Amino acid sequence: MKKIALFFSFFFIYGCGNESNSALYQIPQIPDPEIPLFNSNPIILEDAVSYYSDACNNPSFQFLIPVKINDDNFVDFIAHFWCDSENPAEISYKNVPDSLVTYLSDGYGNYVISNQDIFGELYPKLGGASRKYARGDINGDGKDDFAFAMNAEDGRAAYNEETVQTNYANPAILLSTASGYEVIKLGDKDWGHSVQIKNNEALFGGHRSQAFKYMNSNMVDISETYKELSFASFLVYEDFIVNSVRKDKRQGLELVRDNKIISSVMKNEIFKVYFEAWNNTGTGNYEKIGVYEYRNEYYFHGMTTEMCRKDDLIIATINASKPIDREIIENEYYSQNETTPVVLFSFYKIKNDELLEENITINGEESNHNFNFFSCFDVNQDNKKDIVAQVFSQAWNEQSPNNKGIPEIYLNSGNSEYYNLDTSSWPVFSENDDSQGYLYDVNQDGTQDLIMFPLKANFTANVEIYLSNRNIDN
């Protein structure tokens, strides 16, 4: 069971827009009904057990990042694995073991692990548990670089000031080189949770804000320029920072420019309850947390945990939870183990330096599907950006339907409305294991392919890639 401590990082999350695509717009073609949407046989990225077993045998499979490394027509991948605590809820001062793995394409749909060639070592590491990542070109060489919000949140205890600090790790960057990538660990250790890249700057949000600028082949600390970067989530929007905040019994989004709050959209707390987070189970350490109302229902917390920019629209996810079989009552005691996650989409625009909530509908929104990450890009080549949620398919979570590795796809109708695409005929992850998936144009032919992989390497860490033969909504 993979959960995140509610008080600090509400039930997780696709660094918004992390997997955005840039395929050229093409006129949709009338599909041949005899041609299946996806190939029947997937490309398999073989289990990298001989590489991540250097850290542990069944790590969390946190990221599978598509990136162009070599010059063929297929996308390459960088994966990050990290190890969960063997003794949840106990205090630990050890670093979280982790491992990076590079899958390099041969141009024909085959992949080999190439850590030595790309990183210059067999077992490269970020230095802890990764929470989110951001993509950009920090060093200006025309190649993708990646910044990672890092921590040691592996399930260890976190119920007072001392144990909270055991969950700290240094921010990390994968910086492109002439031959591959180098790992850069920088700044002060922190409970890193959010990250963005702005041009040649890497911005990190945790229990404190940290920022670094690439200058003269070095990452220079410019944290004074960005004094308030939200722990939960923040978005770089031109000269603005959009921060997710909770303070003074209110929570929502604040619009910041030059370190000053110029606008906000906030929601008031209704009342408080006592709550035991999952990594404090059995310790008797209950915290008082706020209850908020969304769409006429009560939820625990309910903070904005991820945002992306879609043209002039800001799309955000509100991650919350609710009890499975009882009501939320003021001053009552609850455990996270008796809750189910809820993810709600919300929409905002910035007009005349004011942040405003927009009335946009998602028909068929699956709010009981839990996920960390989502992307905003045009998945069906109609020149309108859509939403793809990287849903967790988990046996313990009684979500209905269980996606079994297929992402949730909300297509943009163009009239302030999205609709849930029917994916019931799509191939599913072959292993009967907790899984997740997303869309990406792996072979660069202009249509979106389906990538699926497990949440943990319990039975396998195989990756399954189903290449598409046409647009997904034809």
Tab-separated table of C-alpha atoms in Angstrom:
chain	number	residue	atom	x	y	z
A	1	MET	CA	0.000	0.000	0.000
A	2	LYS	CA	1.511	3.275	-1.125
A	3	LYS	CA	0.204	6.392	0.614
A	4	ILE	CA	1.552	9.811	1.560
A	5	ALA	CA	1.278	11.529	4.949
A	6	LEU	CA	-1.861	13.673	4.751
A	7	PHE	CA	-0.601	16.608	6.830
A	8	PHE	CA	2.400	17.268	4.636
A	9	SER	CA	1.717	16.110	1.086
A	10	PHE	CA	-1.857	15.275	0.394
A	11	PHE	CA	-2.120	11.891	-1.235
A	12	PHE	CA	0.394	12.547	-3.891
A	13	ILE	CA	0.933	13.574	-7.512
A	14	TYR	CA	2.256	14.207	-13.399
A	15	GLY	CA	4.268	17.265	-12.435
A	16	CYS	CA	1.770	19.185	-14.293
A	17	GLY	CA	2.468	19.091	-17.931
A	18	ASN	CA	5.600	17.026	-17.359
A	19	GLU	CA	4.719	14.759	-20.263
A	20	SER	CA	3.520	17.421	-22.698
A	21	ASN	CA	3.927	16.605	-26.401
A	22	SER	CA	4.766	18.812	-29.338
A	23	ALA	CA	3.544	16.832	-32.373
A	24	LEU	CA	2.628	19.040	-35.345
A	25	TYR	CA	-1.059	19.559	-36.020
A	26	GLN	CA	-2.339	17.375	-38.824
A	27	ILE	CA	-5.739	17.130	-40.511
A	28	PRO	CA	-7.509	14.112	-38.954
A	29	GLN	CA	-8.030	11.229	-41.358
A	30	ILE	CA	-11.083	8.987	-41.563
A	31	PRO	CA	-9.924	5.759	-39.900
A	32	ASP	CA	-10.096	2.350	-41.478
A	33	PRO	CA	-12.382	0.330	-39.146
A	34	GLU	CA	-10.243	-2.734	-39.835
A	35	ILE	CA	-7.174	-1.070	-38.347
A	36	PRO	CA	-7.044	-1.354	-34.526
A	37	LEU	CA	-6.307	1.750	-32.472
A	38	PHE	CA	-3.266	0.119	-30.860
A	39	ASN	CA	-0.928	-2.641	-31.942
A	40	SER	CA	-1.826	-5.906	-30.261
A	41	ASN	CA	1.741	-6.654	-29.136
A	42	PRO	CA	3.399	-4.065	-26.906
A	43	ILE	CA	6.999	-2.973	-26.855
A	44	ILE	CA	8.463	-4.243	-23.576
A	45	LEU	CA	11.094	-2.418	-21.560
A	46	GLU	CA	12.511	-5.300	-19.573
A	47	ASP	CA	12.590	-5.285	-15.783
A	48	ALA	CA	15.712	-3.363	-14.689
A	49	VAL	CA	16.057	-5.477	-11.550
A	50	SER	CA	19.838	-5.851	-11.834
A	51	TYR	CA	20.100	-2.052	-11.595
A	52	TYR	CA	17.512	-1.075	-8.970
A	53	SER	CA	18.281	-4.129	-6.805
A	54	ASP	CA	21.413	-2.215	-5.849
A	55	ALA	CA	18.937	-0.146	-3.793
A	56	CYS	CA	16.265	-2.749	-2.909
A	57	ASN	CA	14.269	-5.548	-4.526
A	58	ASN	CA	10.795	-3.968	-4.669
A	59	PRO	CA	11.154	-0.194	-4.979
A	60	SER	CA	8.506	2.355	-5.883
A	61	PHE	CA	8.546	3.015	-9.624
A	62	GLN	CA	8.173	6.774	-9.301
A	63	PHE	CA	8.847	8.112	-12.792
A	64	LEU	CA	9.269	6.921	-16.364
A	65	ILE	CA	10.328	10.098	-18.169
A	66	PRO	CA	10.274	10.218	-21.989
A	67	VAL	CA	13.243	12.130	-23.383
A	68	LYS	CA	15.170	12.309	-26.667
A	69	ILE	CA	18.745	11.194	-26.020
A	70	ASN	CA	19.906	9.606	-29.272
A	71	ASP	CA	19.013	10.574	-32.863
A	72	ASP	CA	16.603	7.825	-33.941
A	73	ASN	CA	12.827	8.206	-34.314
A	74	PHE	CA	11.969	6.606	-30.977
A	75	VAL	CA	11.804	8.380	-27.621
A	76	ASP	CA	14.155	7.188	-24.882
A	77	PHE	CA	13.260	6.920	-21.186
A	78	ILE	CA	14.774	7.693	-17.795
A	79	ALA	CA	13.220	5.896	-14.819
A	80	HIS	CA	13.564	6.655	-11.130
A	81	PHE	CA	13.117	3.979	-8.468
A	82	TRP	CA	13.244	4.518	-4.706
A	83	CYS	CA	12.791	2.238	-1.720
A	84	ASP	CA	9.943	2.339	0.765
A	85	SER	CA	10.670	2.019	4.484
A	86	GLU	CA	10.931	-1.520	5.810
A	87	ASN	CA	9.584	-0.245	9.148
A	88	PRO	CA	6.773	2.268	8.484
A	89	ALA	CA	5.945	4.720	11.290
A	90	GLU	CA	9.354	4.197	12.898
A	91	ILE	CA	12.041	6.882	13.117
A	92	SER	CA	14.864	6.610	10.595
A	93	TYR	CA	17.889	8.810	9.898
A	94	LYS	CA	19.057	6.892	6.830
A	95	ASN	CA	18.942	8.263	3.298
A	96	VAL	CA	16.324	6.681	1.065
A	97	PRO	CA	18.083	4.274	-1.342
A	98	ASP	CA	17.271	5.015	-4.985
A	99	SER	CA	18.324	4.249	-8.548
A	100	LEU	CA	18.138	5.880	-11.990
A	101	VAL	CA	17.781	3.712	-15.083
A	102	THR	CA	18.131	4.827	-18.729
A	103	TYR	CA	16.350	2.908	-21.508
A	104	LEU	CA	17.909	3.770	-24.866
A	105	SER	CA	16.129	3.012	-28.153
A	106	ASP	CA	17.842	1.319	-31.091
A	107	GLY	CA	15.427	2.950	-33.563
A	108	TYR	CA	13.465	-0.254	-34.251
A	109	GLY	CA	11.318	-0.460	-31.128
A	110	ASN	CA	13.922	-2.234	-28.997
A	111	TYR	CA	15.454	-0.795	-25.846
A	112	VAL	CA	18.618	-1.453	-23.872
A	113	ILE	CA	19.693	-0.107	-20.498
A	114	SER	CA	22.574	2.327	-20.995
A	115	ASN	CA	23.448	3.788	-17.606
A	116	GLN	CA	27.186	3.631	-18.142
A	117	ASP	CA	27.002	5.437	-21.480
A	118	ILE	CA	24.536	8.109	-20.354
A	119	PHE	CA	25.563	8.720	-16.716
A	120	GLY	CA	29.114	7.443	-16.734
A	121	GLU	CA	28.284	4.920	-14.000
A	122	LEU	CA	26.165	1.800	-13.570
A	123	TYR	CA	24.172	2.915	-10.538
A	124	PRO	CA	23.415	6.667	-10.690
A	125	LYS	CA	21.228	8.058	-7.890
A	126	LEU	CA	19.247	11.221	-7.185
A	127	GLY	CA	19.815	10.861	-3.447
A	128	GLY	CA	16.390	10.065	-2.049
A	129	ALA	CA	12.694	9.787	-2.864
A	130	SER	CA	11.501	11.972	-5.732
A	131	ARG	CA	8.099	13.649	-5.462
A	132	LYS	CA	7.717	15.748	-8.633
A	133	TYR	CA	9.876	16.783	-11.523
A	134	ALA	CA	9.975	19.640	-14.030
A	135	ARG	CA	11.321	19.689	-17.575
A	136	GLY	CA	13.234	22.572	-19.195
A	137	ASP	CA	16.526	23.628	-20.770
A	138	ILE	CA	18.500	24.968	-17.815
A	139	ASN	CA	21.938	25.121	-19.447
A	140	GLY	CA	20.741	26.341	-22.850
A	141	ASP	CA	22.209	23.509	-24.928
A	142	GLY	CA	18.932	22.632	-26.646
A	143	LYS	CA	18.465	19.410	-24.642
A	144	ASP	CA	15.934	18.663	-21.914
A	145	ASP	CA	17.096	19.031	-18.318
A	146	PHE	CA	15.107	17.896	-15.272
A	147	ALA	CA	14.729	19.270	-11.751
A	148	PHE	CA	13.411	17.026	-8.963
A	149	ALA	CA	11.691	17.862	-5.680
A	150	MET	CA	13.345	15.405	-3.296
A	151	ASN	CA	12.660	14.126	0.210
A	152	ALA	CA	13.017	11.050	2.402
A	153	GLU	CA	9.279	10.426	2.740
A	154	ASP	CA	9.431	6.655	2.557
A	155	GLY	CA	6.893	5.940	5.307
A	156	ARG	CA	9.131	6.788	8.260
A	157	ALA	CA	7.671	8.670	11.242
A	158	ALA	CA	6.779	12.346	10.915
A	159	TYR	CA	4.889	13.553	13.982
A	160	ASN	CA	7.108	16.217	15.573
A	161	GLU	CA	9.860	18.668	14.572
A	162	GLU	CA	12.644	16.113	14.979
A	163	THR	CA	11.017	13.309	12.969
A	164	VAL	CA	9.864	15.729	10.265
A	165	GLN	CA	13.476	16.664	9.563
A	166	THR	CA	14.419	13.007	9.069
A	167	ASN	CA	12.248	13.229	5.927
A	168	TYR	CA	14.592	15.786	4.315
A	169	ALA	CA	16.793	15.367	1.212
A	170	ASN	CA	18.682	17.673	-1.151
A	171	PRO	CA	17.033	18.989	-4.335
A	172	ALA	CA	18.431	17.345	-7.464
A	173	ILE	CA	18.906	18.143	-11.138
A	174	LEU	CA	19.650	16.004	-14.183
A	175	LEU	CA	21.739	18.344	-16.330
A	176	SER	CA	22.458	17.404	-19.932
A	177	THR	CA	26.056	16.946	-21.078
A	178	ALA	CA	27.645	16.278	-24.472
A	179	SER	CA	27.259	12.521	-23.945
A	180	GLY	CA	24.289	12.178	-21.575
A	181	TYR	CA	23.398	13.474	-18.119
A	182	GLU	CA	25.017	14.310	-14.813
A	183	VAL	CA	23.314	14.303	-11.419
A	184	ILE	CA	23.643	17.553	-9.445
A	185	LYS	CA	22.569	17.633	-5.798
A	186	LEU	CA	22.339	21.149	-4.473
A	187	GLY	CA	21.006	23.447	-1.765
A	188	ASP	CA	19.890	22.480	1.715
A	189	LYS	CA	18.076	19.311	2.672
A	190	ASP	CA	14.321	19.799	2.849
A	191	TRP	CA	11.004	17.985	2.563
A	192	GLY	CA	10.858	18.812	-1.153
A	193	HIS	CA	7.446	18.548	-2.726
A	194	SER	CA	7.104	20.997	-5.629
A	195	VAL	CA	9.390	22.170	-8.425
A	196	GLN	CA	9.343	24.314	-11.570
A	197	ILE	CA	11.881	25.395	-14.197
A	198	LYS	CA	11.816	28.966	-15.507
A	199	ASN	CA	14.309	29.461	-18.340
A	200	ASN	CA	17.709	28.817	-16.704
A	201	GLU	CA	16.328	28.767	-13.142
A	202	ALA	CA	15.296	25.758	-11.051
A	203	LEU	CA	12.753	26.573	-8.319
A	204	PHE	CA	12.010	24.243	-5.391
A	205	GLY	CA	9.223	24.392	-2.793
A	206	GLY	CA	9.434	22.607	0.554
A	207	HIS	CA	9.444	23.709	4.170
A	208	ARG	CA	11.512	26.574	2.747
A	209	SER	CA	11.915	28.017	-0.760
A	210	GLN	CA	15.095	27.378	-2.725
A	211	ALA	CA	16.022	28.614	-6.195
A	212	PHE	CA	19.113	28.274	-8.366
A	213	LYS	CA	20.219	29.907	-11.630
A	214	TYR	CA	22.595	28.418	-14.184
A	215	MET	CA	25.430	30.946	-14.616
A	216	ASN	CA	28.964	30.377	-15.897
A	217	SER	CA	28.513	26.585	-15.837
A	218	ASN	CA	27.387	26.627	-12.182
A	219	MET	CA	24.077	26.567	-10.314
A	220	VAL	CA	24.034	29.813	-8.298
A	221	ASP	CA	21.735	30.233	-5.282
A	222	ILE	CA	19.098	32.935	-5.986
A	223	SER	CA	16.630	31.917	-3.273
A	224	GLU	CA	16.154	35.547	-2.173
A	225	THR	CA	14.469	36.216	-5.517
A	226	TYR	CA	11.780	33.634	-4.765
A	227	LYS	CA	10.923	33.861	-1.079
A	228	GLU	CA	7.549	32.111	-1.190
A	229	LEU	CA	7.273	28.940	-3.259
A	230	SER	CA	4.443	26.730	-2.058
A	231	PHE	CA	5.198	23.400	-0.440
A	232	ALA	CA	2.037	21.904	-1.927
A	233	SER	CA	2.243	23.222	-5.486
A	234	PHE	CA	3.199	26.315	-7.427
A	235	LEU	CA	3.098	27.359	-11.070
A	236	VAL	CA	5.317	29.770	-12.982
A	237	TYR	CA	3.097	31.961	-15.174
A	238	GLU	CA	5.127	34.649	-16.977
A	239	ASP	CA	6.097	37.133	-14.215
A	240	PHE	CA	3.661	35.551	-11.737
A	241	ILE	CA	3.898	32.691	-9.275
A	242	VAL	CA	0.612	30.925	-8.535
A	243	ASN	CA	0.929	29.392	-5.065
A	244	SER	CA	-1.243	26.774	-3.396
A	245	VAL	CA	-1.589	27.836	0.249
A	246	ARG	CA	-3.274	26.960	3.534
A	247	LYS	CA	-3.240	29.584	6.285
A	248	ASP	CA	-5.524	31.283	8.809
A	249	LYS	CA	-8.140	28.549	8.401
A	250	ARG	CA	-8.328	29.250	4.676
A	251	GLN	CA	-6.862	27.560	1.649
A	252	GLY	CA	-6.713	28.064	-2.083
A	253	LEU	CA	-4.485	29.876	-4.575
A	254	GLU	CA	-2.544	33.121	-4.278
A	255	LEU	CA	-1.187	35.169	-7.178
A	256	VAL	CA	2.314	36.478	-6.415
A	257	ARG	CA	4.508	38.968	-8.259
A	258	ASP	CA	7.845	40.272	-6.960
A	259	ASN	CA	7.241	38.316	-3.710
A	260	LYS	CA	3.994	40.218	-3.059
A	261	ILE	CA	0.506	38.699	-2.996
A	262	ILE	CA	-1.665	40.666	-5.424
A	263	SER	CA	-4.747	38.433	-5.655
A	264	SER	CA	-6.200	35.192	-4.274
A	265	VAL	CA	-9.041	32.697	-4.521
A	266	MET	CA	-9.552	31.193	-1.062
A	267	LYS	CA	-11.972	28.833	0.685
A	268	ASN	CA	-12.802	28.948	4.412
A	269	GLU	CA	-12.358	25.976	6.739
A	270	ILE	CA	-15.688	24.601	8.020
A	271	PHE	CA	-14.399	22.919	11.222
A	272	LYS	CA	-11.605	20.620	12.469
A	273	VAL	CA	-11.213	16.908	13.217
A	274	TYR	CA	-8.461	14.755	14.746
A	275	PHE	CA	-6.522	12.786	12.155
A	276	GLU	CA	-3.904	10.010	12.258
A	277	ALA	CA	-1.769	9.920	9.103
A	278	TRP	CA	-0.876	6.513	7.661
A	279	ASN	CA	2.816	6.681	8.589
A	280	ASN	CA	1.810	7.347	12.210
A	281	THR	CA	-0.602	4.417	12.371
A	282	GLY	CA	-0.736	2.935	15.838
A	283	THR	CA	1.363	5.676	17.450
A	284	GLY	CA	-1.601	7.607	18.812
A	285	ASN	CA	-0.270	10.781	17.201
A	286	TYR	CA	-3.383	12.583	16.008
A	287	GLU	CA	-3.232	16.020	14.449
A	288	LYS	CA	-6.028	18.529	14.198
A	289	ILE	CA	-6.781	19.140	10.525
A	290	GLY	CA	-9.306	21.262	8.699
A	291	VAL	CA	-12.410	20.141	6.865
A	292	TYR	CA	-13.469	22.016	3.725
A	293	GLU	CA	-16.535	21.966	1.531
A	294	TYR	CA	-16.253	21.313	-2.198
A	295	ARG	CA	-19.241	20.784	-4.464
A	296	ASN	CA	-21.546	20.589	-1.436
A	297	GLU	CA	-19.573	17.803	0.262
A	298	TYR	CA	-17.145	17.776	3.215
A	299	TYR	CA	-13.545	16.614	2.693
A	300	PHE	CA	-10.389	16.364	4.779
A	301	HIS	CA	-8.038	19.188	3.782
A	302	GLY	CA	-8.436	19.457	0.011
A	303	MET	CA	-5.379	21.406	-1.117
A	304	THR	CA	-4.359	22.176	-4.686
A	305	THR	CA	-1.528	19.745	-5.371
A	306	GLU	CA	-0.794	20.192	-9.058
A	307	MET	CA	-1.282	22.847	-11.741
A	308	CYS	CA	-0.577	23.283	-15.413
A	309	ARG	CA	-1.021	26.132	-17.859
A	310	LYS	CA	-3.128	25.508	-20.964
A	311	ASP	CA	-2.763	28.683	-23.025
A	312	ASP	CA	-4.333	31.325	-20.753
A	313	LEU	CA	-6.129	28.757	-18.575
A	314	ILE	CA	-4.739	27.327	-15.328
A	315	ILE	CA	-5.903	23.782	-14.613
A	316	ALA	CA	-5.487	22.564	-11.041
A	317	THR	CA	-6.211	19.421	-9.056
A	318	ILE	CA	-7.611	19.553	-5.539
A	319	ASN	CA	-6.532	16.422	-3.676
A	320	ALA	CA	-8.616	15.507	-0.663
A	321	SER	CA	-10.034	12.452	1.064
A	322	LYS	CA	-13.179	11.306	2.821
A	323	PRO	CA	-14.161	8.376	5.075
A	324	ILE	CA	-15.213	5.221	3.278
A	325	ASP	CA	-18.258	4.420	5.409
A	326	ARG	CA	-19.041	7.268	7.815
A	327	GLU	CA	-19.682	10.984	7.872
A	328	ILE	CA	-17.208	13.727	8.749
A	329	ILE	CA	-18.170	15.161	12.151
A	330	GLU	CA	-16.494	18.024	13.990
A	331	ASN	CA	-13.843	16.991	16.575
A	332	GLU	CA	-14.246	13.294	15.716
A	333	TYR	CA	-11.188	11.002	15.383
A	334	TYR	CA	-10.210	9.522	12.002
A	335	SER	CA	-7.351	7.502	10.543
A	336	GLN	CA	-6.091	7.882	7.000
A	337	ASN	CA	-6.317	4.106	6.645
A	338	GLU	CA	-10.128	4.378	6.724
A	339	THR	CA	-10.338	7.012	3.987
A	340	THR	CA	-10.492	7.043	0.217
A	341	PRO	CA	-8.778	9.672	-1.943
A	342	VAL	CA	-10.664	12.223	-4.023
A	343	VAL	CA	-9.244	14.379	-6.828
A	344	LEU	CA	-11.256	17.312	-8.188
A	345	PHE	CA	-10.344	19.512	-11.154
A	346	SER	CA	-10.682	23.297	-10.952
A	347	PHE	CA	-9.946	26.059	-13.462
A	348	TYR	CA	-8.615	29.628	-13.193
A	349	LYS	CA	-7.546	32.603	-15.316
A	350	ILE	CA	-5.482	35.701	-14.639
A	351	LYS	CA	-7.256	38.847	-15.830
A	352	ASN	CA	-5.936	42.371	-15.140
A	353	ASP	CA	-3.590	41.034	-12.420
A	354	GLU	CA	-6.474	39.230	-10.710
A	355	LEU	CA	-6.829	35.475	-10.247
A	356	LEU	CA	-10.372	34.310	-11.065
A	357	GLU	CA	-12.017	30.889	-10.910
A	358	GLU	CA	-13.652	29.748	-14.158
A	359	ASN	CA	-16.889	27.798	-14.553
A	360	ILE	CA	-15.782	24.828	-16.649
A	361	THR	CA	-17.413	21.401	-16.649
A	362	ILE	CA	-15.914	17.932	-17.064
A	363	ASN	CA	-18.662	15.545	-18.126
A	364	GLY	CA	-18.011	12.135	-16.605
A	365	GLU	CA	-15.277	13.323	-14.238
A	366	GLU	CA	-13.977	10.404	-12.144
A	367	SER	CA	-13.317	12.190	-8.852
A	368	ASN	CA	-12.699	8.904	-6.990
A	369	HIS	CA	-9.714	8.068	-9.178
A	370	ASN	CA	-6.498	8.900	-7.372
A	371	PHE	CA	-3.432	10.230	-9.174
A	372	ASN	CA	-0.352	12.343	-8.690
A	373	PHE	CA	0.192	13.750	-12.140
A	374	PHE	CA	-1.735	15.027	-15.111
A	375	SER	CA	-0.813	16.619	-18.431
A	376	CYS	CA	-2.308	19.366	-20.589
A	377	PHE	CA	-1.695	18.818	-24.296
A	378	ASP	CA	-3.525	18.086	-27.539
A	379	VAL	CA	-3.950	14.323	-27.649
A	380	ASN	CA	-6.220	14.048	-30.731
A	381	GLN	CA	-4.754	16.673	-33.075
A	382	ASP	CA	-7.759	18.988	-33.141
A	383	ASN	CA	-5.680	21.982	-32.004
A	384	LYS	CA	-7.331	22.030	-28.545
A	385	LYS	CA	-5.432	21.003	-25.424
A	386	ASP	CA	-6.890	18.139	-23.427
A	387	ILE	CA	-6.333	16.674	-19.951
A	388	VAL	CA	-4.677	13.300	-19.308
A	389	ALA	CA	-4.644	12.063	-15.689
A	390	GLN	CA	-2.086	9.393	-14.777
A	391	VAL	CA	-4.512	7.374	-12.664
A	392	PHE	CA	-3.290	4.951	-10.014
A	393	SER	CA	-4.921	1.560	-10.565
A	394	GLN	CA	-4.679	0.031	-7.091
A	395	ALA	CA	-6.235	-3.098	-5.663
A	396	TRP	CA	-6.707	-1.522	-2.205
A	397	ASN	CA	-8.533	1.484	-3.658
A	398	GLU	CA	-12.121	0.543	-4.507
A	399	GLN	CA	-12.279	2.922	-7.459
A	400	SER	CA	-14.831	2.057	-10.097
A	401	PRO	CA	-13.956	1.442	-12.795
A	402	ASN	CA	-10.393	0.316	-12.106
A	403	ASN	CA	-8.383	1.603	-15.053
A	404	LYS	CA	-5.705	-1.128	-14.896
A	405	GLY	CA	-2.968	1.163	-16.140
A	406	ILE	CA	-5.013	3.271	-18.583
A	407	PRO	CA	-4.960	7.033	-17.939
A	408	GLU	CA	-8.166	9.051	-17.575
A	409	ILE	CA	-8.584	11.228	-20.678
A	410	TYR	CA	-10.763	14.337	-20.779
A	411	LEU	CA	-11.092	15.730	-24.309
A	412	ASN	CA	-11.618	19.447	-24.838
A	413	SER	CA	-14.875	20.189	-26.680
A	414	GLY	CA	-13.886	23.823	-27.159
A	415	ASN	CA	-16.957	25.192	-25.375
A	416	SER	CA	-15.676	25.471	-21.778
A	417	GLU	CA	-16.430	21.791	-21.445
A	418	TYR	CA	-14.505	18.517	-21.387
A	419	TYR	CA	-15.783	14.971	-21.717
A	420	ASN	CA	-14.457	11.641	-20.503
A	421	LEU	CA	-13.164	9.574	-23.439
A	422	ASP	CA	-14.354	5.970	-23.524
A	423	THR	CA	-11.218	3.813	-23.152
A	424	SER	CA	-12.981	0.557	-22.261
A	425	SER	CA	-11.630	-1.219	-25.364
A	426	TRP	CA	-8.014	-0.194	-24.773
A	427	PRO	CA	-5.345	-2.739	-23.795
A	428	VAL	CA	-4.625	-2.889	-20.067
A	429	PHE	CA	-1.465	-3.560	-18.112
A	430	SER	CA	-0.857	-7.292	-18.387
A	431	GLU	CA	0.295	-7.854	-14.825
A	432	ASN	CA	-2.282	-8.088	-12.050
A	433	ASP	CA	-0.487	-5.392	-10.108
A	434	ASP	CA	-0.955	-1.756	-9.100
A	435	SER	CA	-0.174	0.303	-12.176
A	436	GLN	CA	-0.340	3.664	-13.919
A	437	GLY	CA	-0.049	4.965	-17.457
A	438	TYR	CA	0.104	7.991	-19.722
A	439	LEU	CA	0.085	9.003	-23.402
A	440	TYR	CA	3.134	10.006	-25.413
A	441	ASP	CA	4.152	9.887	-29.066
A	442	VAL	CA	6.890	7.303	-28.604
A	443	ASN	CA	7.710	6.695	-32.295
A	444	GLN	CA	7.156	10.342	-33.341
A	445	ASP	CA	4.510	9.549	-35.993
A	446	GLY	CA	2.041	12.197	-34.819
A	447	THR	CA	-0.350	9.989	-32.808
A	448	GLN	CA	-0.354	9.223	-29.095
A	449	ASP	CA	0.910	5.884	-27.780
A	450	LEU	CA	-0.006	4.195	-24.504
A	451	ILE	CA	2.713	3.651	-21.874
A	452	MET	CA	1.968	1.603	-18.740
A	453	PHE	CA	4.116	0.499	-15.789
A	454	PRO	CA	3.693	-0.675	-12.174
A	455	LEU	CA	3.608	1.590	-9.123
A	456	LYS	CA	6.024	-0.752	-7.353
A	457	ALA	CA	8.316	-3.506	-8.549
A	458	ASN	CA	6.411	-6.128	-6.527
A	459	PHE	CA	6.339	-8.773	-9.270
A	460	THR	CA	7.960	-7.004	-12.191
A	461	ALA	CA	9.099	-3.587	-13.336
A	462	ASN	CA	8.361	-4.272	-17.002
A	463	VAL	CA	7.098	-1.327	-19.027
A	464	GLU	CA	4.478	-1.944	-21.729
A	465	ILE	CA	4.201	0.449	-24.698
A	466	TYR	CA	1.309	0.080	-27.142
A	467	LEU	CA	1.989	1.990	-30.353
A	468	SER	CA	-1.064	3.634	-31.927
A	469	ASN	CA	-2.168	3.429	-35.537
A	470	ARG	CA	-4.427	6.500	-35.614
A	471	ASN	CA	-5.873	9.316	-33.514
A	472	ILE	CA	-7.270	8.082	-30.226
A	473	ASP	CA	-10.811	9.494	-30.651
A	474	ASN	CA	-11.387	8.307	-34.256
